Coordinates of C-alpha atoms in Angstrom, one line a residue:
M1 CA 136.3 75.7 109.5
T2 CA 133.5 73.8 107.8
S3 CA 132.1 75.0 104.5
S4 CA 128.6 75.6 106.1
I5 CA 130.2 78.0 108.7
R6 CA 132.2 79.8 106.0
K7 CA 129.1 80.2 104.0
A8 CA 127.1 81.5 106.9
W9 CA 129.7 83.9 108.3
F10 CA 132.8 84.6 106.2
S11 CA 131.7 84.4 102.4
N12 CA 131.1 88.1 102.0
I13 CA 133.3 89.7 104.8
S14 CA 134.1 93.2 103.4
A15 CA 130.6 94.0 102.1
D16 CA 129.0 92.6 105.3
L17 CA 131.3 94.8 107.5
L18 CA 130.5 97.9 105.4
A19 CA 126.8 97.1 105.4
G20 CA 126.9 96.6 109.1
A21 CA 128.4 100.1 109.6
V22 CA 125.6 101.7 107.6
V23 CA 123.0 99.8 109.6
A24 CA 124.6 100.8 112.9
L25 CA 124.6 104.5 112.1
A26 CA 121.0 104.3 111.0
L27 CA 120.0 102.4 114.1
I28 CA 121.1 105.1 116.5
P29 CA 118.5 107.8 116.0
E30 CA 115.7 105.3 115.4
A31 CA 116.4 103.4 118.7
I32 CA 116.5 106.8 120.5
A33 CA 113.1 107.6 118.8
F34 CA 111.5 104.4 119.8
S35 CA 112.8 104.8 123.4
I36 CA 111.0 108.1 123.5
I37 CA 107.8 106.5 122.1
A38 CA 107.9 103.8 125.0
G39 CA 108.7 106.5 127.6
V40 CA 112.1 105.1 128.7
D41 CA 115.7 106.6 128.6
P42 CA 117.3 106.4 125.1
Q43 CA 119.9 103.9 126.4
V44 CA 117.3 101.4 126.8
G45 CA 116.5 101.3 123.1
L46 CA 120.2 101.5 122.2
Y47 CA 121.1 98.6 124.5
A48 CA 118.2 96.5 123.1
S49 CA 119.4 97.1 119.6
F50 CA 122.9 96.0 120.4
T51 CA 121.8 92.8 122.3
M52 CA 119.1 91.8 119.9
A53 CA 121.5 92.1 116.9
L54 CA 124.3 90.4 118.6
T55 CA 122.3 87.4 119.8
I56 CA 120.1 87.1 116.7
A57 CA 123.3 87.0 114.5
F58 CA 124.1 83.6 116.1
L59 CA 120.7 82.1 116.7
G60 CA 118.4 83.6 114.1
G61 CA 116.9 81.7 111.2
R62 CA 117.4 84.4 108.4
P63 CA 121.0 85.4 107.8
G64 CA 121.4 89.1 106.9
M65 CA 118.2 90.3 108.8
I66 CA 118.5 93.0 111.3
S67 CA 116.7 92.8 114.7
A68 CA 116.6 95.7 117.2
A69 CA 114.3 98.0 119.2
T70 CA 111.2 98.8 117.0
G71 CA 108.3 101.3 116.7
A72 CA 105.6 98.5 116.6
M73 CA 106.9 96.9 119.8
A74 CA 107.4 100.4 121.5
L75 CA 103.8 101.4 120.9
L76 CA 102.7 98.3 123.0
M77 CA 104.8 99.3 125.9
V78 CA 103.6 102.9 126.6
S79 CA 101.0 102.2 129.2
L80 CA 103.1 99.6 130.9
V81 CA 106.1 102.0 131.3
R82 CA 103.6 104.8 132.5
D83 CA 101.9 102.7 135.1
H84 CA 104.5 100.3 136.4
G85 CA 108.0 101.6 135.4
L86 CA 111.2 100.3 133.7
D87 CA 111.7 97.2 135.8
Y88 CA 108.4 95.8 134.8
L89 CA 109.2 96.6 131.2
L90 CA 112.4 94.5 131.6
A91 CA 110.4 91.6 133.1
T92 CA 107.9 91.8 130.4
T93 CA 110.7 91.7 127.8
I94 CA 112.0 88.4 129.4
V95 CA 108.5 86.8 129.5
T96 CA 108.0 87.9 125.8
G97 CA 111.1 86.0 125.0
I98 CA 109.8 82.9 126.9
L99 CA 106.5 83.0 124.9
Q100 CA 108.4 83.4 121.6
I101 CA 110.5 80.3 122.3
T102 CA 107.2 78.4 123.0
W103 CA 105.8 79.6 119.8
G104 CA 108.9 78.4 118.0
F105 CA 108.5 75.0 119.4
L106 CA 104.8 75.0 118.4
K107 CA 105.9 75.6 114.7
L108 CA 104.1 79.0 114.5
G109 CA 106.3 80.0 111.7
R110 CA 104.4 77.5 109.4
Q111 CA 101.3 79.6 109.8
M112 CA 102.9 82.1 107.4
R113 CA 101.5 80.0 104.6
F114 CA 98.1 81.6 105.4
I115 CA 99.5 85.1 104.5
S116 CA 98.7 85.6 100.9
K117 CA 101.0 87.5 98.4
A118 CA 98.5 90.5 98.3
V119 CA 98.9 90.9 102.2
M120 CA 102.7 90.6 101.8
V121 CA 102.6 93.4 99.2
G122 CA 100.3 95.5 101.3
F123 CA 102.5 94.9 104.4
V124 CA 105.7 96.0 102.4
N125 CA 103.9 99.0 100.9
A126 CA 102.5 100.1 104.3
L127 CA 105.9 99.8 105.8
A128 CA 107.4 102.0 103.1
I129 CA 104.8 104.6 103.6
L130 CA 105.5 104.6 107.4
I131 CA 109.1 104.7 107.1
F132 CA 108.8 107.9 104.8
D133 CA 106.2 109.3 107.2
A134 CA 108.6 108.9 110.1
Q135 CA 111.1 111.1 108.3
L136 CA 108.7 114.0 107.9
P137 CA 109.1 115.5 111.4
Q138 CA 112.9 115.9 110.5
L139 CA 111.9 118.2 107.6
E140 CA 109.6 120.4 109.5
E141 CA 110.6 124.0 110.5
V142 CA 114.2 123.6 109.3
S143 CA 116.3 125.6 107.1
W144 CA 116.9 125.2 103.4
V145 CA 120.3 123.7 104.2
V146 CA 118.7 120.7 105.5
Y147 CA 116.6 120.2 102.4
G148 CA 119.8 120.6 100.3
M149 CA 121.7 118.0 102.4
V150 CA 118.7 115.5 102.0
L151 CA 118.9 116.0 98.2
G152 CA 122.6 115.7 98.2
G153 CA 122.5 112.6 100.2
L154 CA 119.9 111.0 97.8
A155 CA 122.1 112.0 95.0
I156 CA 125.2 110.3 96.4
I157 CA 123.1 107.2 97.2
Y158 CA 121.7 106.8 93.7
I159 CA 124.5 108.1 91.5
L160 CA 127.7 106.7 93.2
P161 CA 126.8 103.0 92.5
R162 CA 126.9 103.8 88.8
F163 CA 130.8 104.4 89.1
T164 CA 131.7 102.1 92.0
K165 CA 130.1 99.7 94.5
V166 CA 133.2 99.0 96.6
V167 CA 131.8 101.1 99.4
P168 CA 128.0 101.3 100.1
S169 CA 126.7 104.6 98.8
P170 CA 124.6 105.2 102.0
L171 CA 127.8 105.1 104.1
V172 CA 129.5 107.5 101.6
A173 CA 126.5 109.8 101.9
I174 CA 126.5 109.8 105.8
V175 CA 130.4 110.4 105.9
S176 CA 130.3 113.1 103.3
L177 CA 127.4 115.1 104.8
T178 CA 128.8 114.7 108.3
A179 CA 132.1 116.2 107.1
I180 CA 130.4 119.0 105.2
A181 CA 128.4 119.8 108.4
I182 CA 131.3 119.9 110.7
F183 CA 133.7 121.7 108.5
S184 CA 131.2 124.4 107.2
G185 CA 129.8 124.9 110.8
V186 CA 126.2 125.0 109.5
D187 CA 123.6 124.7 112.2
V188 CA 121.4 121.7 111.4
P189 CA 119.8 119.0 113.6
T190 CA 122.2 116.2 114.5
V191 CA 121.9 112.9 116.1
G192 CA 123.0 114.4 119.3
D193 CA 119.8 116.5 119.4
M194 CA 117.8 113.2 119.6
G195 CA 119.0 112.3 123.1
T196 CA 122.1 111.3 125.2
L197 CA 124.2 108.4 123.9
P198 CA 125.2 105.8 126.6
T199 CA 128.9 105.9 127.8
T200 CA 129.0 102.3 129.4
F201 CA 128.6 98.8 128.4
P202 CA 125.3 97.3 129.2
T203 CA 125.5 95.3 132.4
F204 CA 123.6 92.2 133.5
G205 CA 120.9 92.7 136.0
V206 CA 117.7 91.1 137.2
P207 CA 114.5 93.2 137.1
Q208 CA 113.5 94.4 140.5
V209 CA 110.0 93.0 140.6
P210 CA 108.4 90.6 143.0
L211 CA 108.4 87.1 141.8
N212 CA 104.7 86.3 142.3
L213 CA 101.5 85.8 140.6
E214 CA 100.6 89.5 140.8
T215 CA 103.7 90.5 138.8
L216 CA 102.7 87.9 136.2
K217 CA 99.1 89.4 136.0
I218 CA 100.7 92.8 135.2
V219 CA 103.3 91.6 132.6
F220 CA 101.6 88.7 130.9
P221 CA 98.9 91.0 129.2
Y222 CA 101.6 92.9 127.6
A223 CA 104.0 90.1 126.9
L224 CA 101.5 88.1 124.9
P225 CA 100.9 90.7 122.2
L226 CA 104.5 91.8 122.2
S227 CA 105.4 88.1 121.4
M228 CA 102.9 87.9 118.6
V229 CA 103.6 91.2 117.1
G230 CA 107.3 90.7 117.3
L231 CA 107.2 87.3 115.6
L232 CA 104.6 88.5 112.9
E233 CA 106.9 91.4 112.0
S234 CA 110.0 89.2 112.2
F235 CA 108.4 86.5 109.9
L236 CA 107.1 89.0 107.4
T237 CA 110.5 90.7 107.3
A238 CA 112.2 87.3 106.8
S239 CA 109.9 86.7 103.8
V240 CA 111.0 90.1 102.2
V241 CA 114.6 89.3 102.8
D242 CA 114.0 85.8 101.3
E243 CA 112.7 87.5 98.1
L244 CA 115.5 90.1 98.0
T245 CA 118.2 87.4 98.3
D246 CA 116.4 84.5 96.6
T247 CA 117.0 82.2 99.6
M248 CA 114.9 80.6 102.2
S249 CA 114.6 81.4 106.0
D250 CA 113.9 79.0 108.9
K251 CA 111.0 80.8 110.6
D252 CA 110.7 78.3 113.5
K253 CA 114.4 78.8 114.3
E254 CA 113.9 82.5 113.9
A255 CA 111.1 82.4 116.4
K256 CA 113.3 80.7 119.0
G257 CA 116.2 83.1 118.2
Q258 CA 114.0 86.1 118.7
G259 CA 112.8 84.6 122.0
I260 CA 116.4 84.1 123.3
A261 CA 117.5 87.5 122.2
N262 CA 114.5 89.1 124.0
I263 CA 115.4 87.3 127.2
V264 CA 119.1 88.4 126.9
T265 CA 117.9 91.9 126.2
G266 CA 115.7 92.0 129.3
F267 CA 118.5 91.0 131.5
F268 CA 120.8 93.7 130.0
G269 CA 118.4 96.6 130.5
G270 CA 116.9 96.7 126.9
M271 CA 113.3 96.8 125.8
A272 CA 111.7 94.1 123.7
G273 CA 112.6 94.1 120.0
C274 CA 112.1 92.2 116.8
A275 CA 113.2 92.2 113.1
M276 CA 113.3 95.5 111.4
I277 CA 112.4 95.6 107.7
G278 CA 113.8 99.0 107.1
Q279 CA 117.3 98.3 108.6
S280 CA 117.1 94.7 107.0
V281 CA 116.5 96.5 103.6
I282 CA 119.5 98.8 104.2
N283 CA 121.7 95.8 105.0
I284 CA 120.7 93.9 101.8
K285 CA 120.8 97.0 99.7
S286 CA 124.3 97.8 101.1
G287 CA 125.6 94.4 100.1
G288 CA 125.1 92.5 103.5
R289 CA 124.2 88.9 103.1
T290 CA 125.5 86.7 106.0
R291 CA 125.2 86.5 109.8
L292 CA 128.4 88.6 109.9
S293 CA 126.6 91.7 108.7
T294 CA 124.0 91.3 111.5
L295 CA 126.8 90.8 114.0
S296 CA 128.7 93.8 112.8
A297 CA 125.8 96.0 112.9
G298 CA 125.3 95.2 116.7
V299 CA 129.0 95.4 117.5
L300 CA 129.6 98.6 115.5
L301 CA 126.5 100.3 117.1
L302 CA 128.2 99.7 120.5
F303 CA 131.5 100.9 119.1
F304 CA 130.0 104.1 117.5
M305 CA 128.3 105.0 120.9
L306 CA 131.1 104.3 123.4
V307 CA 134.2 105.1 121.2
M308 CA 133.0 107.5 118.6
G309 CA 130.1 109.0 120.4
D310 CA 131.4 112.6 120.1
W311 CA 131.7 112.1 116.2
V312 CA 128.4 110.3 116.0
K313 CA 126.5 113.1 117.8
Q314 CA 127.6 115.5 114.9
I315 CA 125.9 113.3 112.0
P316 CA 123.3 115.5 110.5
M317 CA 119.8 114.0 110.7
A318 CA 119.6 115.0 107.1
A319 CA 122.0 112.4 106.1
L320 CA 120.0 109.6 107.9
V321 CA 116.8 110.9 106.5
A322 CA 118.2 110.5 103.0
V323 CA 119.1 106.9 103.8
M324 CA 115.7 106.2 105.1
I325 CA 114.0 107.8 102.1
M326 CA 116.1 105.5 99.9
V327 CA 114.9 102.5 102.1
S328 CA 111.3 103.7 101.6
I329 CA 111.6 104.1 97.9
G330 CA 113.3 100.6 97.7
T331 CA 110.9 98.9 100.0
F332 CA 107.7 100.0 98.1
N333 CA 106.5 97.6 95.7
W334 CA 106.0 99.9 92.6
S335 CA 104.7 97.0 90.4
S336 CA 101.7 96.7 92.6
I337 CA 100.6 100.1 91.1
S338 CA 101.8 99.7 87.6
N339 CA 100.2 96.1 87.4
V340 CA 97.0 96.9 89.4
H341 CA 94.8 96.6 86.1
R342 CA 96.3 93.0 85.6
L343 CA 95.4 91.7 89.0
P344 CA 92.2 90.3 90.2
R345 CA 90.1 92.8 92.1
S346 CA 90.0 90.7 95.3
E347 CA 93.9 90.9 95.5
T348 CA 93.9 94.5 94.9
A349 CA 91.3 95.1 97.6
T350 CA 93.2 92.9 100.0
M351 CA 96.5 94.8 99.3
L352 CA 94.8 98.2 99.7
T353 CA 93.0 97.1 103.0
T354 CA 96.3 96.0 104.4
V355 CA 97.9 99.2 103.6
V356 CA 95.2 101.5 104.8
V357 CA 94.7 99.7 108.1
T358 CA 98.4 99.5 108.8
V359 CA 99.0 103.2 108.0
A360 CA 95.8 104.4 109.9
T361 CA 96.7 102.4 113.0
H362 CA 100.5 102.4 112.8
N363 CA 100.0 98.8 113.8
L364 CA 101.4 96.1 111.6
A365 CA 99.5 93.3 113.3
W366 CA 96.1 95.0 112.6
G367 CA 97.0 95.6 109.0
V368 CA 98.1 92.1 108.4
L369 CA 95.3 90.5 110.3
S370 CA 92.7 92.6 108.3
G371 CA 94.4 91.4 105.0
V372 CA 94.4 87.8 106.0
A373 CA 90.7 88.0 107.0
L374 CA 89.8 89.6 103.7
S375 CA 91.8 87.0 101.8
A376 CA 89.9 84.3 103.7
I377 CA 86.6 85.9 102.7
F378 CA 87.4 86.2 99.1
F379 CA 88.9 82.7 99.0
S380 CA 85.8 81.2 100.6
E381 CA 83.6 83.1 98.1
Q382 CA 85.7 81.7 95.2
I383 CA 85.5 78.2 96.5
A384 CA 81.7 78.5 97.0
R385 CA 81.3 79.3 93.3
L386 CA 82.9 76.1 92.4
V387 CA 79.9 73.9 93.4
F388 CA 78.2 72.3 90.6
I389 CA 75.0 70.3 90.5
D390 CA 73.7 68.2 87.5
S391 CA 70.7 66.2 87.4
V392 CA 69.3 63.4 85.2
L393 CA 65.7 62.2 85.0
S394 CA 65.0 58.4 84.6
P395 CA 63.1 57.4 81.4
D396 CA 59.9 56.7 83.3
G397 CA 60.0 60.2 85.0
K398 CA 59.9 58.7 88.4
E399 CA 63.5 59.1 89.5
R400 CA 66.1 62.0 89.4
I401 CA 69.7 61.7 90.2
Y402 CA 71.5 64.9 91.3
S403 CA 75.2 64.7 91.0
V404 CA 77.0 67.2 93.3
A405 CA 80.6 68.3 92.9
G406 CA 82.5 70.8 95.1
Q407 CA 83.0 71.9 98.6
I408 CA 79.9 72.2 100.8
F409 CA 80.4 74.6 103.7
F410 CA 78.8 77.7 105.4
V411 CA 79.4 79.9 102.3
S412 CA 78.3 77.4 99.5
V413 CA 75.1 75.9 101.2
E414 CA 72.7 78.5 99.7
R415 CA 73.9 77.6 96.1
F416 CA 73.7 73.9 97.1
I417 CA 70.1 74.1 98.3
Q418 CA 68.8 76.3 95.5
A419 CA 69.8 73.6 92.9
F420 CA 67.0 71.1 94.0
D421 CA 63.4 71.2 92.9
F422 CA 61.3 69.9 95.8
K423 CA 57.9 70.3 94.0
E424 CA 58.8 68.0 91.1
E425 CA 56.7 64.9 91.2
L426 CA 59.0 62.0 91.7
D427 CA 59.2 58.7 93.5
L428 CA 62.8 59.0 94.4
A429 CA 65.6 61.6 94.4
A430 CA 69.1 60.2 94.5
I431 CA 71.8 62.6 95.5
D432 CA 75.3 61.5 94.5
L433 CA 78.0 63.1 96.7
S434 CA 80.9 61.2 95.3
N435 CA 82.6 64.3 94.1
A436 CA 81.6 66.4 97.0
H437 CA 82.8 67.1 100.6
L438 CA 80.8 68.1 103.6
W439 CA 82.9 70.4 105.8
D440 CA 80.9 71.8 108.6
R441 CA 77.5 71.8 110.4
S442 CA 76.2 74.2 107.9
A443 CA 76.8 71.7 105.2
V444 CA 75.0 69.0 107.4
A445 CA 72.0 71.4 107.9
A446 CA 71.8 72.0 104.1
V447 CA 71.6 68.2 103.5
D448 CA 68.9 68.0 106.1
K449 CA 67.0 70.8 104.6
V450 CA 67.1 69.1 101.1
V451 CA 66.2 65.7 102.4
I452 CA 63.3 66.8 104.4
G453 CA 62.2 69.2 101.7
F454 CA 61.8 66.3 99.4
R455 CA 60.2 64.0 102.0
R456 CA 57.6 66.6 102.9
N457 CA 56.4 66.3 99.2
G458 CA 56.3 62.4 99.4
V459 CA 59.6 61.9 97.6
Q460 CA 62.0 59.3 98.9
V461 CA 65.7 60.4 99.2
K462 CA 68.8 58.3 98.8
L463 CA 72.3 59.7 99.6
I464 CA 75.0 58.0 97.8
G465 CA 78.8 58.2 97.4
L466 CA 79.6 60.0 100.6
N467 CA 83.3 59.8 101.6
E468 CA 84.3 58.7 105.0
A469 CA 84.8 62.1 106.5
S470 CA 81.5 63.4 105.1
A471 CA 79.6 60.3 106.2
T472 CA 81.0 60.8 109.8
V473 CA 80.0 64.4 110.2
L474 CA 76.6 63.5 108.7
E475 CA 76.1 60.7 111.1
R476 CA 77.0 62.8 114.1
H477 CA 75.0 65.9 113.4
A478 CA 72.1 65.1 110.7
I479 CA 68.6 65.0 111.9
H480 CA 66.8 64.0 108.8
N481 CA 66.3 60.4 109.9
K482 CA 65.1 61.3 113.3
P483 CA 61.3 61.0 114.0
E484 CA 61.2 64.8 115.1
A485 CA 63.1 65.9 112.0
F486 CA 60.2 68.0 110.7
Q487 CA 59.9 69.8 113.8
D488 CA 63.7 70.2 114.6
L489 CA 64.7 71.5 111.1
S490 CA 63.9 75.1 111.9
G491 CA 66.2 75.2 114.9
H492 CA 68.9 73.3 113.2

């Protein structure tokens, strides 16, 4: 056994197994709920959670991260299941996996660098709010006993670690509250009330759909967004786990692993899934660190369903609600509130936008894309402000040298143009672009406007110091040296 295998699998055995047990128990009601959202039988979500966790444990790029059926993916499947049925969902799951493998080879994971810290914080906070919001239906129209159990579960979760961390406190809370519910005979909602648990192993099967272009036309419009949303949530979850464990993930490997896991899942009767930030946080908070924790979560999920199904059905939902509230509290970035007055307004606005859009739409992709777009706008505005133009008039008053520094592009062109005085009586205006860069056609149009503006007043213009890239874009698109320049400028 090599040291790398030992580190990846067997360096934290007892904690990983116990953490996997907590995750497996918490996965059951969530997988059932996501199946209901998608409009399929509960076993479709449960089988997906098993095969996703099992496969990604071996092939994923982030040890300790949990993948299963998720709400974000389930929401994208509703109309597909309604209009075409389960077999087309399974076929879509397979195509989703193929696309994700493709994205992995195209190094899509590297694009995570465009997601700013503010967007990450917004994503995490929105997820924490959604996790908490998802528990509220379990607390509506229930007896006071349920509220007491939730409070008791939270007390165990937060107080027990002060005395011992040998066993994860969420697992103790689940076992303790289940024992109380069984022996006291109190009537409270249980896991069994959520849906029927499967009683057999998932079996291999090919989706019964025609292998033709018409089928691809049906499944591809669903598979494409599923593949993107799945990887987006997986990459963001990997980044969160990276921070929690102070380690690095391989996101391109994760993309390929997610793809293979979804292909396996589709052939074994499951719906498309991805990484789950809630369950991943449970795993890490419960002591899980290696691939063994992910594997044990999948294996124990199936064990609990098939072997201990009668016991699992009696777990009070209050116990799992307490665990998920703990996850919500632990996931939320509280410093983003306490330090809000210290952060730039642009970062606060980006974070809040990500939170609001994600919570309002219940769609992580829309929230993150909104945050990224806003970050790009703020960044462009800040770069545009870093354009400086100084000028020096020659002793005889006939020549002025303008020295330009900064990035000239569509956001900064107005500032660039306003720095020149076209009405000044000169023989020559020299524009030194040694410390500037022209990025786009808007920059070229701005240079044209400046040059032609001077020439209209009889001033000769000389452009000096252009770097190679700027000179190339200017040569390709500039019109100020063309005979028809004065007429073309307005339509440039």
